[in-house]
Amino acid sequence: MKYLILGAGPAGVRAAEALRQADPQGEITLVGNEAGAPYARMAIPYVLAGHIDDAGALQRRDVGHFERLRVRYRHGCALRVHAGAEAGSVDFDDGSTLPYDRLLVATGSSPVLPPFPGTGLPGVVTCWTLDDAHAIAARLGPGRRVVLVGAGFVA
């Protein structure tokens, strides 16, 4: 059985681990659209505040975790799903296609700027990825003013 999981957040990572327990012989591929190892978005405020580094945000800190589970982890952005009654495939932004017998879409959500004046100005950004946090941190400094809009777990 070929399992394909789109989304390397906590739901996708835990699903891959649960699938390995349920199917020791299955072929499992976990796809994340951000470079690097899967990390927990909930750790972004701690990275931004300097309490932890990027490694502290990783979901699984032991080296070789996915390899030991025989879970193939790859970076990519899904463009199109070709779903069939028994199986299908997914096309990715790098031109590759991956076949699957079972597909799990665990991509989560995306940030949205509110529809009011000023959100298109320079310096108005979302904070959803580690890259976003690094870009924000680079602009911070003594005397700088910040306005935070939002009340989700990252805010």
mmCIF file of C-alpha atoms in Angstrom:
data_model
loop_
_atom_site.group_PDB
_atom_site.id
_atom_site.type_symbol
_atom_site.label_atom_id
_atom_site.label_comp_id
_atom_site.label_asym_id
_atom_site.label_seq_id
_atom_site.Cartn_x
_atom_site.Cartn_y
_atom_site.Cartn_z
ATOM 1 C CA MET A 1 0.000 0.000 0.000
ATOM 2 C CA LYS A 2 1.302 3.467 -0.922
ATOM 3 C CA TYR A 3 0.325 6.227 1.486
ATOM 4 C CA LEU A 4 0.844 9.867 0.593
ATOM 5 C CA ILE A 5 0.463 12.567 3.249
ATOM 6 C CA LEU A 6 0.328 16.197 2.159
ATOM 7 C CA GLY A 7 1.254 18.415 5.073
ATOM 8 C CA ALA A 8 4.144 17.991 7.506
ATOM 9 C CA GLY A 9 2.588 19.730 10.490
ATOM 10 C CA PRO A 10 1.701 17.852 13.671
ATOM 11 C CA ALA A 11 -1.285 16.105 12.043
ATOM 12 C CA GLY A 12 0.750 14.864 9.079
ATOM 13 C CA VAL A 13 3.713 13.741 11.183
ATOM 14 C CA ARG A 14 1.534 11.905 13.686
ATOM 15 C CA ALA A 15 -0.458 10.306 10.866
ATOM 16 C CA ALA A 16 2.754 8.973 9.300
ATOM 17 C CA GLU A 17 3.790 7.497 12.658
ATOM 18 C CA ALA A 18 0.360 5.926 13.211
ATOM 19 C CA LEU A 19 0.318 4.507 9.683
ATOM 20 C CA ARG A 20 3.703 2.884 10.259
ATOM 21 C CA GLN A 21 2.344 1.188 13.380
ATOM 22 C CA ALA A 22 -0.765 0.020 11.529
ATOM 23 C CA ASP A 23 1.049 -1.045 8.357
ATOM 24 C CA PRO A 24 4.668 -2.089 8.920
ATOM 25 C CA GLN A 25 5.199 -2.821 5.213
ATOM 26 C CA GLY A 26 3.425 0.146 3.610
ATOM 27 C CA GLU A 27 5.238 2.797 1.594
ATOM 28 C CA ILE A 28 4.710 6.152 3.358
ATOM 29 C CA THR A 29 5.623 9.528 1.906
ATOM 30 C CA LEU A 30 5.226 12.715 3.931
ATOM 31 C CA VAL A 31 5.371 15.971 1.959
ATOM 32 C CA GLY A 32 5.934 19.424 3.439
ATOM 33 C CA ASN A 33 5.922 22.646 1.454
ATOM 34 C CA GLU A 34 8.563 24.341 3.608
ATOM 35 C CA ALA A 35 12.240 23.520 3.359
ATOM 36 C CA GLY A 36 13.820 21.742 6.290
ATOM 37 C CA ALA A 37 12.563 19.248 8.824
ATOM 38 C CA PRO A 38 8.980 19.384 10.108
ATOM 39 C CA TYR A 39 8.584 21.862 12.955
ATOM 40 C CA ALA A 40 5.780 22.969 15.251
ATOM 41 C CA ARG A 41 4.203 26.301 14.354
ATOM 42 C CA MET A 42 3.238 26.753 17.988
ATOM 43 C CA ALA A 43 6.950 27.214 18.730
ATOM 44 C CA ILE A 44 7.280 30.254 16.438
ATOM 45 C CA PRO A 45 6.628 32.818 19.212
ATOM 46 C CA TYR A 46 9.429 31.242 21.263
ATOM 47 C CA VAL A 47 11.801 31.393 18.290
ATOM 48 C CA LEU A 48 10.792 35.002 17.641
ATOM 49 C CA ALA A 49 11.361 35.924 21.290
ATOM 50 C CA GLY A 50 14.756 34.192 21.274
ATOM 51 C CA HIS A 51 13.787 31.610 23.900
ATOM 52 C CA ILE A 52 14.592 28.706 21.558
ATOM 53 C CA ASP A 53 16.392 28.312 18.249
ATOM 54 C CA ASP A 54 15.022 26.652 15.121
ATOM 55 C CA ALA A 55 16.151 23.237 16.338
ATOM 56 C CA GLY A 56 13.998 23.701 19.418
ATOM 57 C CA ALA A 57 10.942 24.011 17.178
ATOM 58 C CA LEU A 58 11.453 20.640 15.474
ATOM 59 C CA GLN A 59 8.651 18.138 15.937
ATOM 60 C CA ARG A 60 11.008 15.192 16.171
ATOM 61 C CA ARG A 61 14.469 16.069 17.403
ATOM 62 C CA ASP A 62 16.108 12.674 17.167
ATOM 63 C CA VAL A 63 18.218 12.425 14.047
ATOM 64 C CA GLY A 64 16.993 9.755 11.664
ATOM 65 C CA HIS A 65 13.470 9.514 13.119
ATOM 66 C CA PHE A 66 11.702 9.311 9.750
ATOM 67 C CA GLU A 67 14.388 7.083 8.244
ATOM 68 C CA ARG A 68 14.031 4.585 11.102
ATOM 69 C CA LEU A 69 10.274 4.507 10.516
ATOM 70 C CA ARG A 70 10.870 4.165 6.774
ATOM 71 C CA VAL A 71 8.858 7.314 6.141
ATOM 72 C CA ARG A 72 10.104 9.191 3.102
ATOM 73 C CA TYR A 73 10.064 12.912 3.813
ATOM 74 C CA ARG A 74 10.269 15.323 0.927
ATOM 75 C CA HIS A 75 9.816 18.996 0.223
ATOM 76 C CA GLY A 76 7.263 20.016 -2.366
ATOM 77 C CA CYS A 77 4.104 21.905 -3.154
ATOM 78 C CA ALA A 78 1.178 19.914 -4.491
ATOM 79 C CA LEU A 79 -0.432 21.472 -7.535
ATOM 80 C CA ARG A 80 -3.033 18.929 -8.611
ATOM 81 C CA VAL A 81 -4.626 15.775 -7.245
ATOM 82 C CA HIS A 82 -5.779 13.103 -9.674
ATOM 83 C CA ALA A 83 -8.192 11.043 -7.582
ATOM 84 C CA GLY A 84 -9.478 7.671 -8.711
ATOM 85 C CA ALA A 85 -11.819 5.135 -7.179
ATOM 86 C CA GLU A 86 -8.942 2.936 -5.988
ATOM 87 C CA ALA A 87 -5.827 5.099 -6.303
ATOM 88 C CA GLY A 88 -4.510 8.314 -7.757
ATOM 89 C CA SER A 89 -1.555 10.618 -8.079
ATOM 90 C CA VAL A 90 -0.434 14.111 -7.115
ATOM 91 C CA ASP A 91 1.471 16.534 -9.346
ATOM 92 C CA PHE A 92 4.074 18.749 -7.663
ATOM 93 C CA ASP A 93 5.581 22.128 -8.487
ATOM 94 C CA ASP A 94 8.922 20.565 -9.444
ATOM 95 C CA GLY A 95 7.281 18.590 -12.262
ATOM 96 C CA SER A 96 7.239 15.287 -10.387
ATOM 97 C CA THR A 97 4.191 13.100 -9.828
ATOM 98 C CA LEU A 98 3.680 10.699 -6.934
ATOM 99 C CA PRO A 99 1.206 7.824 -7.108
ATOM 100 C CA TYR A 100 -0.816 6.791 -4.062
ATOM 101 C CA ASP A 101 -3.281 4.164 -2.910
ATOM 102 C CA ARG A 102 -4.395 6.308 0.042
ATOM 103 C CA LEU A 103 -4.088 10.091 0.301
ATOM 104 C CA LEU A 104 -4.305 12.226 3.442
ATOM 105 C CA VAL A 105 -4.506 15.983 3.007
ATOM 106 C CA ALA A 106 -3.320 17.497 6.288
ATOM 107 C CA THR A 107 -2.267 20.915 5.054
ATOM 108 C CA GLY A 108 -3.867 22.953 7.823
ATOM 109 C CA SER A 109 -4.695 26.585 7.280
ATOM 110 C CA SER A 110 -3.077 29.707 5.878
ATOM 111 C CA PRO A 111 -2.838 33.221 7.293
ATOM 112 C CA VAL A 112 -5.145 35.898 5.939
ATOM 113 C CA LEU A 113 -4.607 39.613 6.274
ATOM 114 C CA PRO A 114 -7.798 41.393 7.388
ATOM 115 C CA PRO A 115 -9.571 43.472 4.747
ATOM 116 C CA PHE A 116 -8.868 46.930 6.109
ATOM 117 C CA PRO A 117 -6.735 49.826 4.865
ATOM 118 C CA GLY A 118 -3.015 49.562 5.412
ATOM 119 C CA THR A 119 -2.553 45.806 5.226
ATOM 120 C CA GLY A 120 -0.797 46.189 1.877
ATOM 121 C CA LEU A 121 1.831 48.594 3.207
ATOM 122 C CA PRO A 122 5.522 47.663 3.515
ATOM 123 C CA GLY A 123 6.237 46.113 6.890
ATOM 124 C CA VAL A 124 2.792 44.550 7.254
ATOM 125 C CA VAL A 125 3.465 40.826 7.301
ATOM 126 C CA THR A 126 2.040 37.554 8.463
ATOM 127 C CA CYS A 127 3.829 35.386 10.996
ATOM 128 C CA TRP A 128 3.112 31.826 9.977
ATOM 129 C CA THR A 129 6.448 30.206 9.152
ATOM 130 C CA LEU A 130 9.937 30.124 10.600
ATOM 131 C CA ASP A 131 11.031 32.229 7.628
ATOM 132 C CA ASP A 132 8.362 34.812 8.565
ATOM 133 C CA ALA A 133 9.666 34.852 12.146
ATOM 134 C CA HIS A 134 13.247 35.371 10.961
ATOM 135 C CA ALA A 135 12.191 38.234 8.689
ATOM 136 C CA ILE A 136 10.291 39.896 11.543
ATOM 137 C CA ALA A 137 13.165 39.403 13.994
ATOM 138 C CA ALA A 138 15.549 41.046 11.530
ATOM 139 C CA ARG A 139 13.400 44.192 11.584
ATOM 140 C CA LEU A 140 12.997 44.375 15.367
ATOM 141 C CA GLY A 141 15.160 46.467 17.593
ATOM 142 C CA PRO A 142 15.093 48.899 20.502
ATOM 143 C CA GLY A 143 12.467 51.581 20.053
ATOM 144 C CA ARG A 144 10.691 49.779 17.199
ATOM 145 C CA ARG A 145 6.912 49.649 17.424
ATOM 146 C CA VAL A 146 4.913 46.516 16.679
ATOM 147 C CA VAL A 147 1.192 46.036 16.286
ATOM 148 C CA LEU A 148 -0.064 42.479 16.517
ATOM 149 C CA VAL A 149 -3.433 41.588 15.063
ATOM 150 C CA GLY A 150 -4.747 38.110 15.731
ATOM 151 C CA ALA A 151 -5.396 35.796 18.593
ATOM 152 C CA GLY A 152 -4.423 32.384 17.278
ATOM 153 C CA PHE A 153 -1.824 30.201 18.936
ATOM 154 C CA VAL A 154 1.039 31.860 17.053
ATOM 155 C CA ALA A 155 -0.154 35.370 18.026
#
